[in-house]
PDB file of C-alpha atoms and ligand atoms in Angstrom:
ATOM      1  CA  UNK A   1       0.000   0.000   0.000  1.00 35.00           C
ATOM      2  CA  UNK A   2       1.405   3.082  -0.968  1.00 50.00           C
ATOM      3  CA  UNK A   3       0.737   5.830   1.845  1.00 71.00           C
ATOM      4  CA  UNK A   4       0.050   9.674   1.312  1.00 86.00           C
ATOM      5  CA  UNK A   5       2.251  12.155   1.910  1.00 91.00           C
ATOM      6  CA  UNK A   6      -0.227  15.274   2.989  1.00 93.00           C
ATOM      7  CA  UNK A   7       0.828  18.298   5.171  1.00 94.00           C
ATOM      8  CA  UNK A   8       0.277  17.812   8.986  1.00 96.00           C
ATOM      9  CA  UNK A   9       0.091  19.644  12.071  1.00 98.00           C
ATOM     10  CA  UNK A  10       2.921  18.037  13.721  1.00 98.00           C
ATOM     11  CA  UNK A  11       2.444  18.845  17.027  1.00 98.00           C
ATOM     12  CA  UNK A  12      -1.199  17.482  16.784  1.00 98.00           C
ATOM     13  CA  UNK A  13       0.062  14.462  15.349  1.00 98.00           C
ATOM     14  CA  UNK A  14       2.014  14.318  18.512  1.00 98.00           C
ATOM     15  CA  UNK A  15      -1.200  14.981  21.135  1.00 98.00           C
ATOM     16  CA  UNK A  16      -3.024  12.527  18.763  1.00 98.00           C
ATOM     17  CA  UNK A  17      -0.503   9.783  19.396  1.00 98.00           C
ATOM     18  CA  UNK A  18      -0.590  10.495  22.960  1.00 98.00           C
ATOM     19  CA  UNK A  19      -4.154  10.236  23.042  1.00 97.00           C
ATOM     20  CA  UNK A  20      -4.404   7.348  21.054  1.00 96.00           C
ATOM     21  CA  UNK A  21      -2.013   5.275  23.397  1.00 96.00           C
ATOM     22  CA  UNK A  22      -3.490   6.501  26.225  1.00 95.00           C
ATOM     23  CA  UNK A  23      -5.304   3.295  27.546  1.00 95.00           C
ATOM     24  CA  UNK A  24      -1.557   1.893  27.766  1.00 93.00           C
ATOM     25  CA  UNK A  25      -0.100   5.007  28.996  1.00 93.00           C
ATOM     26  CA  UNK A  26      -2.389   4.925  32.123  1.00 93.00           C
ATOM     27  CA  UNK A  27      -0.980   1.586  32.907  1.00 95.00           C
ATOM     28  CA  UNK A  28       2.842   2.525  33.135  1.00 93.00           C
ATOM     29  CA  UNK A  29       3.431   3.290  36.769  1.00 90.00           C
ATOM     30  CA  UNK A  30       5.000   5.934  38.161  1.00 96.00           C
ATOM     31  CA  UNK A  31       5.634   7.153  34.782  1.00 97.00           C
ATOM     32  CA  UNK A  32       5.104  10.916  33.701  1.00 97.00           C
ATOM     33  CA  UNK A  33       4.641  12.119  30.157  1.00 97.00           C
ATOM     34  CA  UNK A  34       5.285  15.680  29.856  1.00 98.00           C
ATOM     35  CA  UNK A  35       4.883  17.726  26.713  1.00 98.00           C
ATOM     36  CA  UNK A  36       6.810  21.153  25.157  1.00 98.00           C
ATOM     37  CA  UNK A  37       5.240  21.663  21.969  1.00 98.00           C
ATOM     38  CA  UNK A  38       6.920  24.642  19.941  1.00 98.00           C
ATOM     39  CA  UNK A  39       4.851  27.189  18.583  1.00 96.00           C
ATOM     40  CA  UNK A  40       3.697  28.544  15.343  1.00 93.00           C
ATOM     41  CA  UNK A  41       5.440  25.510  13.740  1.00 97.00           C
ATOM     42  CA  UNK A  42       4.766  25.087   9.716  1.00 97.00           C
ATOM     43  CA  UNK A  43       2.824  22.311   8.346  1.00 96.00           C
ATOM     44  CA  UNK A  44       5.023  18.852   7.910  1.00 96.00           C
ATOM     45  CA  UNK A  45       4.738  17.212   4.932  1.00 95.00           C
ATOM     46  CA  UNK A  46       4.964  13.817   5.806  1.00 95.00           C
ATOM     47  CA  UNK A  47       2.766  10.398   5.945  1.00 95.00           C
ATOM     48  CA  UNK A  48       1.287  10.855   9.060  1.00 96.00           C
ATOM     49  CA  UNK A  49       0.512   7.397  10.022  1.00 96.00           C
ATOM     50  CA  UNK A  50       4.263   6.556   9.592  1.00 97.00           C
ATOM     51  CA  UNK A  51       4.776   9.393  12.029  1.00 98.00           C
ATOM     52  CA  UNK A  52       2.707   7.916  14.701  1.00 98.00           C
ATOM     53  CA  UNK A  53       4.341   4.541  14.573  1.00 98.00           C
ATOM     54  CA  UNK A  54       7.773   6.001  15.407  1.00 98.00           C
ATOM     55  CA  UNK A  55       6.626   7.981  18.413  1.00 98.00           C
ATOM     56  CA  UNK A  56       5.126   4.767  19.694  1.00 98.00           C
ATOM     57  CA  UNK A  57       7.900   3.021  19.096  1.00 98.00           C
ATOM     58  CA  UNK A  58      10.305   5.820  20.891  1.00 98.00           C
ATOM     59  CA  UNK A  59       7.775   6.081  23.916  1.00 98.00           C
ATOM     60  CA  UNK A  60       7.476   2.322  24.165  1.00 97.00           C
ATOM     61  CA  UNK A  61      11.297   2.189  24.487  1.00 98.00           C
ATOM     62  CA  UNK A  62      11.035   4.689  27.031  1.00 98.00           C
ATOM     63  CA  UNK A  63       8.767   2.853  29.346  1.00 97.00           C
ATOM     64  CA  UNK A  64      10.895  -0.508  29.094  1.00 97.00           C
ATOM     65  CA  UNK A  65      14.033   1.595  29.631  1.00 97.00           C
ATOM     66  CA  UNK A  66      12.531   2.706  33.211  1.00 97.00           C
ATOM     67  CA  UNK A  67      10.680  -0.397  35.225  1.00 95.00           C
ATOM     68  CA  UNK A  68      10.571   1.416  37.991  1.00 95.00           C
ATOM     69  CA  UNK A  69       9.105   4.859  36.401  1.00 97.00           C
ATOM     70  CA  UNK A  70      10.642   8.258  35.513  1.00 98.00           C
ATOM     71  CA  UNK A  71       9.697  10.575  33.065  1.00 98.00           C
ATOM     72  CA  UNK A  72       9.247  10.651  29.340  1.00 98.00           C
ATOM     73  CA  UNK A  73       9.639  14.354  27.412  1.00 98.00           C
ATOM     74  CA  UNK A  74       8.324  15.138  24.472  1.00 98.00           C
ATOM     75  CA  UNK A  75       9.814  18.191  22.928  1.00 98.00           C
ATOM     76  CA  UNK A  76       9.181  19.496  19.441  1.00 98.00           C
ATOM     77  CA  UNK A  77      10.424  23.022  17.372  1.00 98.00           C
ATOM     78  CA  UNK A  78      10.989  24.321  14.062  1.00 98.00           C
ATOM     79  CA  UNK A  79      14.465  25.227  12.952  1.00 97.00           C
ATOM     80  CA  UNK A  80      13.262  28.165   9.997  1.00 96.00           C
ATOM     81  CA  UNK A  81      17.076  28.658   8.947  1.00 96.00           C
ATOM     82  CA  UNK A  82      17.884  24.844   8.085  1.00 95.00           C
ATOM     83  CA  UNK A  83      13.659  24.522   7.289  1.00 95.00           C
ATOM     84  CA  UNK A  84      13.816  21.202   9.723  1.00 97.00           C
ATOM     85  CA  UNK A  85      11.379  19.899  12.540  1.00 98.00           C
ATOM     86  CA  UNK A  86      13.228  18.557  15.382  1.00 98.00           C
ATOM     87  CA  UNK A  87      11.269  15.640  17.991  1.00 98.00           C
ATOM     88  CA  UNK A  88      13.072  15.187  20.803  1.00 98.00           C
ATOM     89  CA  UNK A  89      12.008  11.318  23.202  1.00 98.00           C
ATOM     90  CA  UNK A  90      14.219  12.077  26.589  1.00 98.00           C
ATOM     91  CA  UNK A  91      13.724   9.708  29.331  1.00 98.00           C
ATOM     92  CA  UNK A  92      15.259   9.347  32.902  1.00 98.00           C
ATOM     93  CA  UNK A  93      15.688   5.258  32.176  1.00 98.00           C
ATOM     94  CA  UNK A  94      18.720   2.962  32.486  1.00 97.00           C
ATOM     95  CA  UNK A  95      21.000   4.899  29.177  1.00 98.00           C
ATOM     96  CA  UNK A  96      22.170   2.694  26.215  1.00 98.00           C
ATOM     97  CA  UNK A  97      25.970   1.982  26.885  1.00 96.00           C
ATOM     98  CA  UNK A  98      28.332   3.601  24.194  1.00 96.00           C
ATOM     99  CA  UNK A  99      29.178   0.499  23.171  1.00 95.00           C
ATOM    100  CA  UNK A 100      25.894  -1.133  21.484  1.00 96.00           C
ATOM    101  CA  UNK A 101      24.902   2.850  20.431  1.00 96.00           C
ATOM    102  CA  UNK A 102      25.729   1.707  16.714  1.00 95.00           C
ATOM    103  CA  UNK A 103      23.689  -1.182  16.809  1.00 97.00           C
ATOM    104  CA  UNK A 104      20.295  -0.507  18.164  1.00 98.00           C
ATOM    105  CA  UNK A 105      19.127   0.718  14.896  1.00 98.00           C
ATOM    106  CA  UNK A 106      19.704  -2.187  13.751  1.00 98.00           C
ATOM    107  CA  UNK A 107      16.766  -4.798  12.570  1.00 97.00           C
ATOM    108  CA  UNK A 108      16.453  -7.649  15.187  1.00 96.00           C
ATOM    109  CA  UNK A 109      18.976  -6.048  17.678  1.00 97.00           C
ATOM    110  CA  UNK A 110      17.830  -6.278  21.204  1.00 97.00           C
ATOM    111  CA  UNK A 111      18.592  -6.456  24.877  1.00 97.00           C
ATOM    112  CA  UNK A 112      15.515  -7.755  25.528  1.00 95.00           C
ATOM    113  CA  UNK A 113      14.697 -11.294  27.190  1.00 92.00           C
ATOM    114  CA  UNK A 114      13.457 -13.648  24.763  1.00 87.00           C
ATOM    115  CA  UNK A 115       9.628 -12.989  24.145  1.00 88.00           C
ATOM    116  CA  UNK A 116      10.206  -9.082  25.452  1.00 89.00           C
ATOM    117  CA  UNK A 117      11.311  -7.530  22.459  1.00 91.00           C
ATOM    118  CA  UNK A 118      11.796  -8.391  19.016  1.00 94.00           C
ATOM    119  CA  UNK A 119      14.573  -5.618  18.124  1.00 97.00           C
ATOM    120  CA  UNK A 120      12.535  -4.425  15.449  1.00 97.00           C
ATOM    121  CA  UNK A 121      11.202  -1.112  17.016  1.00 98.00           C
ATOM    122  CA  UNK A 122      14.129   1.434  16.119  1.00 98.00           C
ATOM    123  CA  UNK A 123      14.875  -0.210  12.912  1.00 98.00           C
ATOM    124  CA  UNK A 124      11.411   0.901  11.706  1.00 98.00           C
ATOM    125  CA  UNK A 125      11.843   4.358  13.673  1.00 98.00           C
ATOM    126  CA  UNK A 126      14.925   4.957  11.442  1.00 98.00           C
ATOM    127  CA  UNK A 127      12.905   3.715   8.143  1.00 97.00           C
ATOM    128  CA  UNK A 128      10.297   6.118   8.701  1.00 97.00           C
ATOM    129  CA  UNK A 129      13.159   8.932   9.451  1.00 97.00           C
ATOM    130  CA  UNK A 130      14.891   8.387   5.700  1.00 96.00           C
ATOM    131  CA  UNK A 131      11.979   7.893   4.008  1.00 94.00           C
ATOM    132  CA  UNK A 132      10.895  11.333   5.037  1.00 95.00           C
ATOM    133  CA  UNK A 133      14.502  12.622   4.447  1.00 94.00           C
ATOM    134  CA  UNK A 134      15.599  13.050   8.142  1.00 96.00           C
ATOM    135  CA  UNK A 135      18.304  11.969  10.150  1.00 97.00           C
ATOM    136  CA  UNK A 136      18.071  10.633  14.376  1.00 98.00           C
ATOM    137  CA  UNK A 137      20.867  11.289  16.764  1.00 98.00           C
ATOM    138  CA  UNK A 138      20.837   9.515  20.259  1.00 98.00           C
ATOM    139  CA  UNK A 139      22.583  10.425  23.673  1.00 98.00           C
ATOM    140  CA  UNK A 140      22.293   8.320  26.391  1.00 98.00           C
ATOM    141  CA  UNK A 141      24.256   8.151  29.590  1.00 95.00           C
ATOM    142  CA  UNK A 142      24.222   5.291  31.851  1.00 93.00           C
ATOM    143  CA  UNK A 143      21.834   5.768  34.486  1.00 92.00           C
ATOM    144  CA  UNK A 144      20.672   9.089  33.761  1.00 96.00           C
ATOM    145  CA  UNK A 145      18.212   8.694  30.444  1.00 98.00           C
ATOM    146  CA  UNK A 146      18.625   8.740  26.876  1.00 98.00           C
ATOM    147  CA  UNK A 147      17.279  10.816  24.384  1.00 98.00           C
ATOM    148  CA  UNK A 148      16.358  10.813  20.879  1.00 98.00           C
ATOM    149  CA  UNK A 149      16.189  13.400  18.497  1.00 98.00           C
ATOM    150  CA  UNK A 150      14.614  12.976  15.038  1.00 98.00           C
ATOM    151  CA  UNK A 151      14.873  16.257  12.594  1.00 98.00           C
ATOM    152  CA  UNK A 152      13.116  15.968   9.325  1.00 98.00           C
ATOM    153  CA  UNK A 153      12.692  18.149   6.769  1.00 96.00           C
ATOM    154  CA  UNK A 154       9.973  20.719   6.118  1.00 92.00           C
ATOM    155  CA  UNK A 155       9.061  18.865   2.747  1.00 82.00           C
ATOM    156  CA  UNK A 156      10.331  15.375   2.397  1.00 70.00           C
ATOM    157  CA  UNK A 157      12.878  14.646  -0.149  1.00 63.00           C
ATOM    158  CA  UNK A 158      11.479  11.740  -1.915  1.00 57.00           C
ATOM    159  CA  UNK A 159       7.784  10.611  -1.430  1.00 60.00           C
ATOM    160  CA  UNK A 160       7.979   8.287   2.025  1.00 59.00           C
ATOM    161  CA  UNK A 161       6.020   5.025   0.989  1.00 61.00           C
ATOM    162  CA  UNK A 162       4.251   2.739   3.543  1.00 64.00           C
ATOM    163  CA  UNK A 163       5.925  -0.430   3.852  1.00 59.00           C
ATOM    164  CA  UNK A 164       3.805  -3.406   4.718  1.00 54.00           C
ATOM    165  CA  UNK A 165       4.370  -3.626   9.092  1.00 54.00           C
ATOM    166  CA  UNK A 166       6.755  -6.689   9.597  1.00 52.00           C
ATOM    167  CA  UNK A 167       4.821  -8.213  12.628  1.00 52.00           C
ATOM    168  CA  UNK A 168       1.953  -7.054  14.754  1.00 49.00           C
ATOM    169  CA  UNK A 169       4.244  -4.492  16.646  1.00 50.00           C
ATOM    170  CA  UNK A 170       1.202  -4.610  18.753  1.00 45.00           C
ATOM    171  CA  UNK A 171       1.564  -3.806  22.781  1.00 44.00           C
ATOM    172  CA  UNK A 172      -0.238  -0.616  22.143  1.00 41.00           C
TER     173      UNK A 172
HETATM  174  N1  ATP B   1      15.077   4.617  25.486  1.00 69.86           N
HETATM  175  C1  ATP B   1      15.916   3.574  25.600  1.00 69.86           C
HETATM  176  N2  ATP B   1      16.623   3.389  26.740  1.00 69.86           N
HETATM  177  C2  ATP B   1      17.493   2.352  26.874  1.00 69.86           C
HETATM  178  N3  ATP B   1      17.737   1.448  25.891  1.00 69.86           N
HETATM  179  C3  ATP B   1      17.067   1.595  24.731  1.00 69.86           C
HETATM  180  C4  ATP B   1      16.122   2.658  24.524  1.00 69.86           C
HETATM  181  N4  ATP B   1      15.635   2.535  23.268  1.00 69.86           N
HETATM  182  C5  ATP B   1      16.231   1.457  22.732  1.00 69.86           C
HETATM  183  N5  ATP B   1      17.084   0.896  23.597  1.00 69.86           N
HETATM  184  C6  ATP B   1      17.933  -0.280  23.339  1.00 69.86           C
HETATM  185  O1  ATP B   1      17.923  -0.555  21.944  1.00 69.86           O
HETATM  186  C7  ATP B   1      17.490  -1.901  21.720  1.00 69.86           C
HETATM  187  C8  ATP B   1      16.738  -1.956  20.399  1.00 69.86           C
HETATM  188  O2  ATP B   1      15.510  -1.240  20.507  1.00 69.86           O
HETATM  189  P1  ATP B   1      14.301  -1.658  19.573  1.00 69.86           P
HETATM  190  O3  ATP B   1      13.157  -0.761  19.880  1.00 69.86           O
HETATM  191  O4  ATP B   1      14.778  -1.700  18.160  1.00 69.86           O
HETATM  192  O5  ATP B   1      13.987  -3.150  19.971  1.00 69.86           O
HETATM  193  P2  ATP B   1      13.332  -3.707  21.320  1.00 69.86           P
HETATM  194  O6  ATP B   1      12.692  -2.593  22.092  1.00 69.86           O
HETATM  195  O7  ATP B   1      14.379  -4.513  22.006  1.00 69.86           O
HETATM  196  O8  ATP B   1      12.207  -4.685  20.753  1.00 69.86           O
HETATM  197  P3  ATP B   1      10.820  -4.242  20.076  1.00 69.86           P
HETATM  198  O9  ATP B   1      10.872  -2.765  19.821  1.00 69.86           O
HETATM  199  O10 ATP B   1      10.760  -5.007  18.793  1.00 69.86           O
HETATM  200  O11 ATP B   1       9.763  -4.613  21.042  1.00 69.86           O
HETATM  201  C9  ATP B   1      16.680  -2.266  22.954  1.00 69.86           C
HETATM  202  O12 ATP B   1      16.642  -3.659  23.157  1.00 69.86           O
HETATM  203  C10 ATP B   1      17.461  -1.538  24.048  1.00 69.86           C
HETATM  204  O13 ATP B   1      18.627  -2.264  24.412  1.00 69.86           O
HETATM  205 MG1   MG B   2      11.428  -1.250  21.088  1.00 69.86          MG
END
């Protein structure tokens, strides 16, 4: 299925997602989701769905990284000089040591028990980045939280096309 690229409020894309995954997000203890939406921000052309699906999958990641709670910031601005959204995920979880940083994009890379994780999460976080024309940094430190910033671009490069979903990513 090929999806549609449309312009979006992005930070109501954001709220939407939150809303959407609130049954779940009542059920995470001790857990705090805080919002700082930027203002006045353009419309995003992007395929919104696709959109969605990452932020699940960043805030989802969050939770795991912190079983016994913290709190999960959602930060979003526009950058008008280099025309780029930025989405920041920070949480106050257990960090991502330096040394598997390089490999958590990767498809079927987890740290997850068997049956916890399938280590496909951030793999299709960082297909939905490209296909829009972004780019995701992380920065973790051990202990103190982790945080993920995806910038993309005000209009995508190339059109972003919906790929079909590899497994029932479904815990939400
Ligand atoms: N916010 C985070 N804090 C700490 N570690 C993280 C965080 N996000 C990802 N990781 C690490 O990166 C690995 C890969 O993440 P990814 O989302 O791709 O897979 P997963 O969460 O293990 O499984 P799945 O998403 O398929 O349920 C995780 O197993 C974990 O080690
Ligand atoms: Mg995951």
């Amino acid at each position: 299925m090929r999806g549609q690229v449309a312009p979006h409020d992005f930070n109501e894309i954001i709220i939407d997602t939150l809303l959407l995954t609130e049954p779940q997000l009542k059920t995470w203890l001790n857990v705090n989701v805080l919002t700082d939406l930027g203002e006045n921000l353009p419309p995003l052309f992007c395929e919104r769905i696709q959109i969605v699906q990452a932020l699940i999958n960043l805030l989802t990641n969050a939770h795991d990284a912190m079983p016994n709670g913290g709190e999960i910031s959602i930060h979003t601005r526009y950058d008008a000089d280099g025309k780029r959204f930025a989405l920041q995920v920070s949480d106050t979880g257990s960090g991502i040591p330096k040394a598997i940083q390089k490999k958590i994009f990767d498809p079927f890379f987890t740290t997850k028990e068997v049956g916890q994780g399938t280590g496909l999460g951030l793999s299709i976080v960082f297909g939905v980045v490209k296909a829009h024309g972004g780019e995701i940094e992380v920065e973790s430190a051990p202990k103190q939280g982790t945080t993920f910033t995806i910038y993309l671009p005000k209009e995508p490069i190339q059109k972003p096309v919906s790929e079909p979903r590899a497994k029932n990513h479904g815990r939400y």
